[in-house]
Every structure is written in C-alpha cells, then in structure tokens.
C-alpha cells in the first residue's frame, strides 16, 4: 500500500528546551533508543560514532552542537567570544571529513557570529540559537522542494534501486533520494524500491528498509553484489542516491559502493540520479579527486554485531565513501532545480 500523504513522522533528532534528543541510528531497526545531548562535546561524539549520520543530518546536529558550545562560553566581548566559538566549531568539524554539510553548517554559524561580533555576548548567543534552528527548519523544507523537483523523473511503476540511506533519517526530515521517492508516491505513482544492504555499516538494510517499511512504501532488500544481476534481468528501471559532497564539475562523493552502481547503470543504460541540497555542493573543489575520503575502523569489516567474521589481524581497508565521475551521473536533483549535462555551468548557475 502506498503512503497516502506526502509526509513522514521519522526524525533523526529533536531539539527542545535547550536539549537535543537523537534517535540512535546504530541500534535501528531492532531498538528505538533516544539519547539526549546538551554539550558540544556530546554532539561531536554522537556524530563521530554515527548515532546521527547522513550529510544533511550531521550538518544540522553540528549547528545545534555549536549552539550548545556558544551558550556555555564565558566572554566579556564579542571578540573574545568569537575566539572561543571558533575552537568549538573546529572540534565539531574534526568529527567526519567527507560530508561537506557539516562544514557548511559550522561555517554558517561562524559567519553569523562574525557578522554580529559588535553585539553583546547575550545577543550573540540568542542569535546563534535561532541560526541553528533555521538550518534545521530549512533543511526539511528544501528536501521537500528537492523531492518535488525530482519526482517528475520517476516513472509510474518504476522499480528504483537506492544505496545507503538518504532518507528522513539522514536529513532534518523527509530525505533527499528518499524524498524524491516520497514525492513520487505522493504524486500517485506506484513505485517500488530495492534497497542495497550497504556493507559494512548496513545503512540500507538497517535504516532505508526500516524507514520505507514504516512509511508503507514498497521496499525489497538486496545485497550490494546483487545489483548487476538484477539490472541484467531487467528488474531495475533507475538508480537514485544521495551525496556527501559534490564538486564544482559534478563529481559525486557518496557511500562506498555508489561508484560501482553508477558503472553498472551505464552498462545497462539505466538513469543514475543524485539528489542533494545545495549545501552538499562544494564549488571550492574543482573535481572529486580533491574530496577527502573518510577511512573508518577495521572492526566495521571484521566484526558484525560483535561477532568476528575475519581472521584476527588481517589487514583491512575501509574507505567509507567513493567518488562517482560526473559523466556517469544522469542528473543532479536539488531544491533549486535539476541539472544535467554541463555540471560545471549548471551547478554554478544554481547559486
Ligand atoms: O556514513 P553515512 O551513513 O553518514 O553516509 C551517508 C551517505 O553516504 C548518504 O548517502 C549521504 O550522506 C546522503 S544523505 C541525504
């Protein structure tokens, strides 16, 4: 049964009364545990340890964390405040390197503080709380806009493959790639989704499958290595993914395995769509080779739920993201419009 309304109640975090509650995404889908944070150090640890994950969601969390830090600063002048505030932002920025939204949100918080440095410290603190809440509110609103822009690309009856989780859980709400699918469903299209398991952290199996099932959008789980077989059998009509950072020329960093899917989609002449807000586009980087790629712990591969899968001491590589060259991307869907073809020109024109 299709989701009857264009909405979802799923949220990765809720800010109220000076505290932030986060749904512990490491525990889904078997346990729904909410953890509470009220310090910037706590929020930084939540981002680093993947309590909250997904590019836009970690941007929102970082902004709230920066506000917690700002609130506790003792300073006599705006300049003294600014020096302490940039240290707090550096601490939050050091948690995860690839998703640019994290750095974008912290830059935005610091720009706000810098622009208001002549004001009293009390006024600065009040302003920063509003700025953090604005980042969260805008993110959900822009996801809905992006969703509508992308829904026109999804045909009625389409069988859509997605990778990782680019849903409500990965944003302030609604989602990017899954936002497009939510909007397609809301437009009356009968679609079905294939969710890649997404080794090693299993965002597809644990999060995308949970999120879509909960919102009654038809979803079938597959392992990452099944996509080629199913494409060849004609069981997939298009691929849609989110992004962690898009360089000026349209190269896309996203969850490890995305590049392989793009190559497979090209071979099978299937559209390969990327959905991301403008806050994910980094015009400062000319191409994807300049995007920093996070390497995560060996244990994510050698162990699963505490059970050892690989021999003790075996060398492991665990890059958490890869880069898909722009030439393999059929369209980049944003809240400001859909870009195809000449990404260098098209992406710059969106700003
Ligand atoms: O390591 P994660 O779970 O933070 O990686 C998330 C992804 O790669 C998502 O596809 C991306 O952030 C887009 S989320 C809207």
Coordinates of C-alpha atoms and ligand atoms in Angstrom, one line a residue:
X1 CA 0.0 0.0 0.0
X2 CA 1.3 3.4 -0.9
X3 CA 1.9 6.2 1.7
X4 CA -1.3 8.2 1.5
X5 CA 0.2 11.6 2.5
X6 CA 3.3 13.5 1.5
X7 CA 4.9 13.3 4.9
X8 CA 6.8 11.2 7.4
X9 CA 7.0 11.3 11.1
X10 CA 10.6 10.0 11.1
X11 CA 13.1 12.4 12.5
X12 CA 16.8 11.7 13.4
X13 CA 16.9 14.4 16.1
X14 CA 14.6 16.7 18.0
X15 CA 15.6 20.0 19.6
X16 CA 13.6 21.3 22.5
X17 CA 14.1 23.2 25.7
X18 CA 17.9 23.5 25.3
X19 CA 18.5 19.8 24.7
X20 CA 18.8 17.7 21.6
X21 CA 17.4 14.1 21.5
X22 CA 18.8 11.9 18.8
X23 CA 17.5 8.6 17.6
X24 CA 20.4 6.2 18.0
X25 CA 20.8 5.0 14.4
X26 CA 23.4 2.4 15.4
X27 CA 20.6 0.5 17.2
X28 CA 17.9 0.6 14.4
X29 CA 15.9 -1.4 13.3
X30 CA 15.7 -3.6 16.4
X31 CA 15.7 -0.9 19.1
X32 CA 14.4 2.7 19.0
X33 CA 16.5 4.4 21.6
X34 CA 16.7 8.2 22.0
X35 CA 19.8 9.7 23.5
X36 CA 19.9 13.2 25.0
X37 CA 22.7 15.8 24.5
X38 CA 23.3 19.2 25.8
X39 CA 27.0 19.8 25.2
X40 CA 29.0 20.4 22.1
X41 CA 31.4 17.6 23.1
X42 CA 28.5 15.2 23.4
X43 CA 27.1 16.1 20.0
X44 CA 30.6 15.8 18.4
X45 CA 30.9 12.3 19.8
X46 CA 27.3 11.4 18.5
X47 CA 28.4 12.5 15.0
X48 CA 31.8 10.7 15.2
X49 CA 30.2 7.4 16.5
X50 CA 27.3 7.5 14.0
X51 CA 24.4 8.0 16.5
X52 CA 23.5 10.6 13.9
X53 CA 24.7 10.2 10.3
X54 CA 23.8 11.3 6.7
X55 CA 25.3 14.5 5.3
X56 CA 22.4 17.0 6.0
X57 CA 21.6 15.5 9.4
X58 CA 25.2 15.8 10.6
X59 CA 25.1 19.4 9.4
X60 CA 22.0 20.1 11.5
X61 CA 23.5 18.3 14.5
X62 CA 26.7 20.2 14.2
X63 CA 24.8 23.5 14.2
X64 CA 23.0 22.6 17.3
X65 CA 26.2 21.4 18.9
X66 CA 27.8 24.7 18.1
X67 CA 25.0 26.5 19.7
X68 CA 25.4 24.4 22.9
X69 CA 29.1 25.4 22.9
X70 CA 28.2 29.0 22.3
X71 CA 25.7 29.0 25.2
X72 CA 28.3 27.9 27.7
X73 CA 31.0 30.4 26.6
X74 CA 32.1 33.0 29.2
X75 CA 33.4 36.1 27.4
X76 CA 33.4 39.8 28.1
X77 CA 33.5 40.9 24.5
X78 CA 32.3 39.7 21.1
X79 CA 35.9 39.2 20.0
X80 CA 36.8 37.0 23.0
X81 CA 33.5 35.1 22.3
X82 CA 34.5 34.6 18.7
X83 CA 37.9 33.1 19.5
X84 CA 36.3 30.5 21.9
X85 CA 33.5 29.8 19.4
X86 CA 35.9 29.0 16.6
X87 CA 37.6 26.5 18.8
X88 CA 34.3 24.8 19.5
X89 CA 33.5 24.7 15.7
X90 CA 36.9 23.2 15.0
X91 CA 36.2 20.4 17.5
X92 CA 32.9 19.7 15.8
X93 CA 34.4 19.9 12.3
X94 CA 37.0 17.3 13.1
X95 CA 34.4 14.5 13.6
X96 CA 33.8 13.5 9.9
X97 CA 35.7 14.8 6.9
X98 CA 33.7 13.9 3.7
X99 CA 30.1 15.3 4.1
X100 CA 30.5 19.0 3.4
X101 CA 27.2 19.9 5.0
X102 CA 28.9 19.5 8.4
X103 CA 31.5 22.1 7.5
X104 CA 28.9 24.3 5.6
X105 CA 26.7 24.5 8.7
X106 CA 29.6 25.3 11.0
X107 CA 30.8 28.0 8.6
X108 CA 27.3 29.4 8.5
X109 CA 27.2 29.6 12.4
X110 CA 30.7 31.3 12.4
X111 CA 29.7 33.7 9.7
X112 CA 26.7 34.7 11.7
X113 CA 28.8 35.3 14.8
X114 CA 31.4 37.2 12.9
X115 CA 28.8 39.5 11.3
X116 CA 27.4 40.2 14.8
X117 CA 30.6 40.5 16.7
X118 CA 29.9 44.1 17.7
X119 CA 26.7 43.0 19.6
X120 CA 26.6 41.9 23.3
X121 CA 27.5 38.3 24.1
X122 CA 23.9 37.7 25.2
X123 CA 22.6 38.8 21.9
X124 CA 25.1 36.7 20.0
X125 CA 24.0 33.6 21.9
X126 CA 20.3 34.3 21.2
X127 CA 21.1 34.8 17.5
X128 CA 23.1 31.6 17.3
X129 CA 20.3 29.5 18.7
X130 CA 18.0 31.0 16.0
X131 CA 20.6 30.3 13.3
X132 CA 20.9 26.6 14.3
X133 CA 17.1 26.2 14.3
X134 CA 16.9 27.9 10.9
X135 CA 19.4 25.4 9.5
X136 CA 17.2 22.6 10.7
X137 CA 14.0 24.1 9.5
X138 CA 15.4 25.0 6.1
X139 CA 16.8 21.5 5.6
X140 CA 13.5 19.8 5.8
X141 CA 11.8 22.4 3.7
X142 CA 14.4 22.2 1.0
X143 CA 14.2 18.4 1.0
X144 CA 10.5 18.7 0.2
X145 CA 11.2 21.1 -2.7
X146 CA 14.0 18.9 -4.0
X147 CA 11.7 15.9 -3.7
X148 CA 9.1 17.6 -5.9
X149 CA 11.8 18.6 -8.5
X150 CA 13.0 15.0 -8.7
X151 CA 9.6 13.2 -8.7
X152 CA 9.0 14.1 -12.3
X153 CA 12.0 11.9 -13.3
X154 CA 10.5 8.8 -11.7
X155 CA 8.0 7.0 -13.9
X156 CA 4.8 5.5 -12.6
X157 CA 5.5 1.8 -11.9
X158 CA 9.3 2.4 -11.6
X159 CA 11.5 -0.1 -9.8
X160 CA 14.1 2.1 -8.2
X161 CA 17.4 1.0 -6.7
X162 CA 18.9 3.1 -3.9
X163 CA 22.1 2.8 -1.9
X164 CA 22.9 3.6 1.8
X165 CA 20.2 5.8 3.5
X166 CA 19.4 9.2 2.0
X167 CA 16.1 9.5 3.8
X168 CA 14.4 11.3 6.7
X169 CA 17.0 9.7 9.0
X170 CA 19.8 11.3 7.0
X171 CA 18.3 14.8 7.0
X172 CA 16.3 17.0 9.3
X173 CA 13.3 15.1 7.9
X174 CA 11.8 13.8 4.6
X175 CA 15.1 12.9 2.9
X176 CA 16.9 13.6 -0.4
X177 CA 16.9 10.5 -2.6
X178 CA 14.1 9.0 -0.5
X179 CA 12.5 12.5 -0.5
X180 CA 12.2 12.2 -4.3
X181 CA 10.6 8.8 -3.9
X182 CA 8.2 10.1 -1.2
X183 CA 7.2 12.9 -3.5
X184 CA 6.7 10.4 -6.4
X185 CA 4.4 8.3 -4.2
X186 CA 2.5 11.4 -3.1
X187 CA 2.0 12.3 -6.8
X188 CA 0.2 8.9 -7.1
X189 CA 3.0 6.9 -8.7
X190 CA 3.1 3.2 -7.9
X191 CA 6.8 2.7 -7.4
X192 CA 8.8 0.0 -5.6
X193 CA 12.2 0.4 -4.1
X194 CA 15.2 -2.0 -4.0
X195 CA 17.4 -1.2 -1.0
X196 CA 21.1 -2.2 -1.2
X197 CA 22.2 -3.6 2.1
X198 CA 25.2 -1.2 2.1
X199 CA 28.2 -3.0 3.6
X200 CA 29.8 -2.5 6.0
X201 CA 27.6 -0.3 8.2
X202 CA 24.4 -1.6 6.7
X203 CA 22.6 1.7 6.3
X204 CA 20.4 0.2 3.6
X205 CA 19.4 -2.9 5.5
X206 CA 19.0 -1.3 8.9
X207 CA 17.8 2.2 8.0
X208 CA 16.4 2.5 4.5
X209 CA 14.4 -0.7 4.8
X210 CA 13.1 0.4 8.2
X211 CA 12.2 3.9 7.0
X212 CA 10.4 2.8 3.9
X213 CA 8.6 -0.1 5.6
X214 CA 7.4 2.2 8.3
X215 CA 6.0 4.7 5.7
X216 CA 4.5 1.8 3.7
X217 CA 6.5 2.4 0.6
X218 CA 7.1 -1.0 -1.0
X219 CA 10.8 -2.0 -0.4
X220 CA 12.8 -5.1 -1.1
X221 CA 16.2 -5.7 0.5
X222 CA 19.2 -6.9 -1.6
X223 CA 22.9 -7.4 -1.0
X224 CA 25.2 -4.9 -2.7
X225 CA 26.5 -7.5 -5.1
X226 CA 23.1 -8.4 -6.5
X227 CA 22.5 -5.1 -8.3
X228 CA 24.3 -6.2 -11.6
X229 CA 22.3 -9.4 -11.8
X230 CA 19.0 -7.7 -11.3
X231 CA 19.8 -4.9 -13.8
X232 CA 20.7 -7.5 -16.4
X233 CA 17.4 -9.3 -15.8
X234 CA 15.6 -6.0 -16.4
X235 CA 14.3 -5.7 -12.8
X236 CA 15.6 -2.2 -12.2
X237 CA 14.5 0.9 -14.0
X238 CA 16.7 3.6 -12.4
X239 CA 19.1 4.3 -9.6
X240 CA 18.8 7.2 -7.1
X241 CA 21.3 8.0 -4.4
X242 CA 22.1 11.0 -2.1
X243 CA 25.5 12.7 -1.8
X244 CA 28.0 13.7 0.8
X245 CA 29.8 16.2 -1.3
X246 CA 29.6 17.2 -5.0
X247 CA 32.5 19.1 -6.5
X248 CA 32.1 22.0 -9.0
X249 CA 32.4 19.7 -12.0
X250 CA 29.6 17.4 -10.8
X251 CA 31.7 14.5 -9.4
X252 CA 29.8 12.9 -6.5
X253 CA 31.1 11.6 -3.2
X254 CA 28.6 9.2 -1.6
X255 CA 28.6 6.0 0.4
X256 CA 31.2 3.4 -0.7
X257 CA 29.7 1.2 -3.5
X258 CA 27.9 4.1 -5.2
X259 CA 30.6 4.3 -8.0
X260 CA 30.2 0.6 -8.8
X261 CA 26.4 1.1 -9.1
X262 CA 26.9 4.1 -11.5
X263 CA 29.2 2.0 -13.7
X264 CA 26.6 -0.8 -13.7
X265 CA 23.8 1.6 -14.5
X266 CA 25.8 2.9 -17.5
X267 CA 26.4 -0.6 -18.8
X268 CA 22.7 -1.3 -18.6
X269 CA 21.6 2.1 -19.9
X270 CA 19.7 3.0 -16.8
X271 CA 19.4 6.5 -15.5
X272 CA 21.6 7.2 -12.4
X273 CA 20.2 10.1 -10.4
X274 CA 21.8 12.0 -7.5
X275 CA 19.6 14.0 -5.1
X276 CA 21.2 16.6 -2.8
X277 CA 20.6 20.1 -1.4
X278 CA 22.8 23.0 -2.4
X279 CA 24.5 22.7 1.0
X280 CA 26.1 19.5 -0.4
X281 CA 27.7 21.2 -3.4
X282 CA 31.2 22.4 -2.8
X283 CA 32.1 24.8 -5.6
X284 CA 35.5 25.3 -3.9
X285 CA 36.6 21.9 -5.1
X286 CA 37.3 21.7 -8.9
X287 CA 36.8 17.9 -9.0
X288 CA 36.1 14.8 -7.0
X289 CA 39.7 13.8 -6.5
X290 CA 40.0 16.7 -4.0
X291 CA 37.2 15.4 -1.8
X292 CA 38.6 14.0 1.5
X293 CA 37.5 10.4 1.9
X294 CA 37.0 9.1 5.5
X295 CA 38.6 5.8 6.4
X296 CA 36.8 4.0 9.2
X297 CA 37.8 1.3 11.6
X298 CA 38.8 -2.2 10.5
X299 CA 36.3 -3.6 13.0
X300 CA 33.4 -2.5 10.9
X301 CA 34.5 -5.2 8.4
X302 CA 36.0 -7.8 10.7
X303 CA 33.0 -7.9 13.1
X304 CA 29.3 -7.8 12.7
X305 CA 27.2 -7.2 15.8
X306 CA 30.1 -8.2 18.0
X307 CA 30.7 -11.5 16.1
X308 CA 34.1 -11.9 14.5
X309 CA 33.9 -12.6 10.7
X310 CA 37.6 -12.4 9.6
X311 CA 40.9 -13.7 10.9
X312 CA 42.4 -11.8 13.8
X313 CA 45.0 -9.3 12.5
X314 CA 44.0 -9.4 8.8
X315 CA 44.9 -6.1 7.1
X316 CA 41.7 -4.2 6.2
X317 CA 40.8 -1.2 4.0
X318 CA 37.6 0.6 4.9
X319 CA 37.0 3.8 2.9
X320 CA 33.5 4.9 3.8
X321 CA 32.9 6.8 0.6
X322 CA 33.8 6.8 -3.1
X323 CA 33.6 9.3 -5.9
X324 CA 31.4 8.8 -9.0
X325 CA 32.6 10.8 -12.0
X326 CA 30.1 13.3 -13.3
X327 CA 30.0 11.6 -16.7
X328 CA 28.2 8.7 -15.1
X329 CA 25.5 10.9 -13.5
X330 CA 22.3 11.4 -15.5
X331 CA 21.0 14.3 -13.4
X332 CA 21.7 16.1 -10.1
X333 CA 18.5 17.0 -8.4
X334 CA 18.5 20.0 -6.0
X335 CA 15.9 22.3 -4.4
X336 CA 16.9 24.9 -6.9
X337 CA 16.3 22.7 -10.0
X338 CA 17.6 19.7 -11.9
X339 CA 21.0 19.9 -13.6
X340 CA 22.0 17.6 -16.5
X341 CA 24.9 17.6 -18.9
X342 CA 27.3 20.5 -18.3
X343 CA 27.6 20.3 -14.5
X344 CA 30.3 23.0 -14.2
X345 CA 28.0 25.6 -15.7
X346 CA 24.7 24.1 -14.4
X347 CA 25.7 23.8 -10.7
X348 CA 27.3 27.3 -10.6
X349 CA 24.1 28.7 -12.0
X350 CA 22.1 27.3 -9.1
X351 CA 23.8 29.6 -6.6
Ligands
LIG1 O1 28.3 7.3 6.6 P1 27.0 7.9 6.5 O2 25.9 7.0 6.9 O3 26.9 9.2 7.1 O4 26.8 8.1 4.9 C1 25.6 8.6 4.4 C2 25.6 8.7 2.9 O5 26.5 8.3 2.2 C3 24.4 9.3 2.3 O6 24.1 8.7 1.1 C4 24.6 10.8 2.1 O7 25.0 11.4 3.3 C5 23.3 11.4 1.7 S1 22.1 11.6 3.0 C6 20.9 12.5 2.4

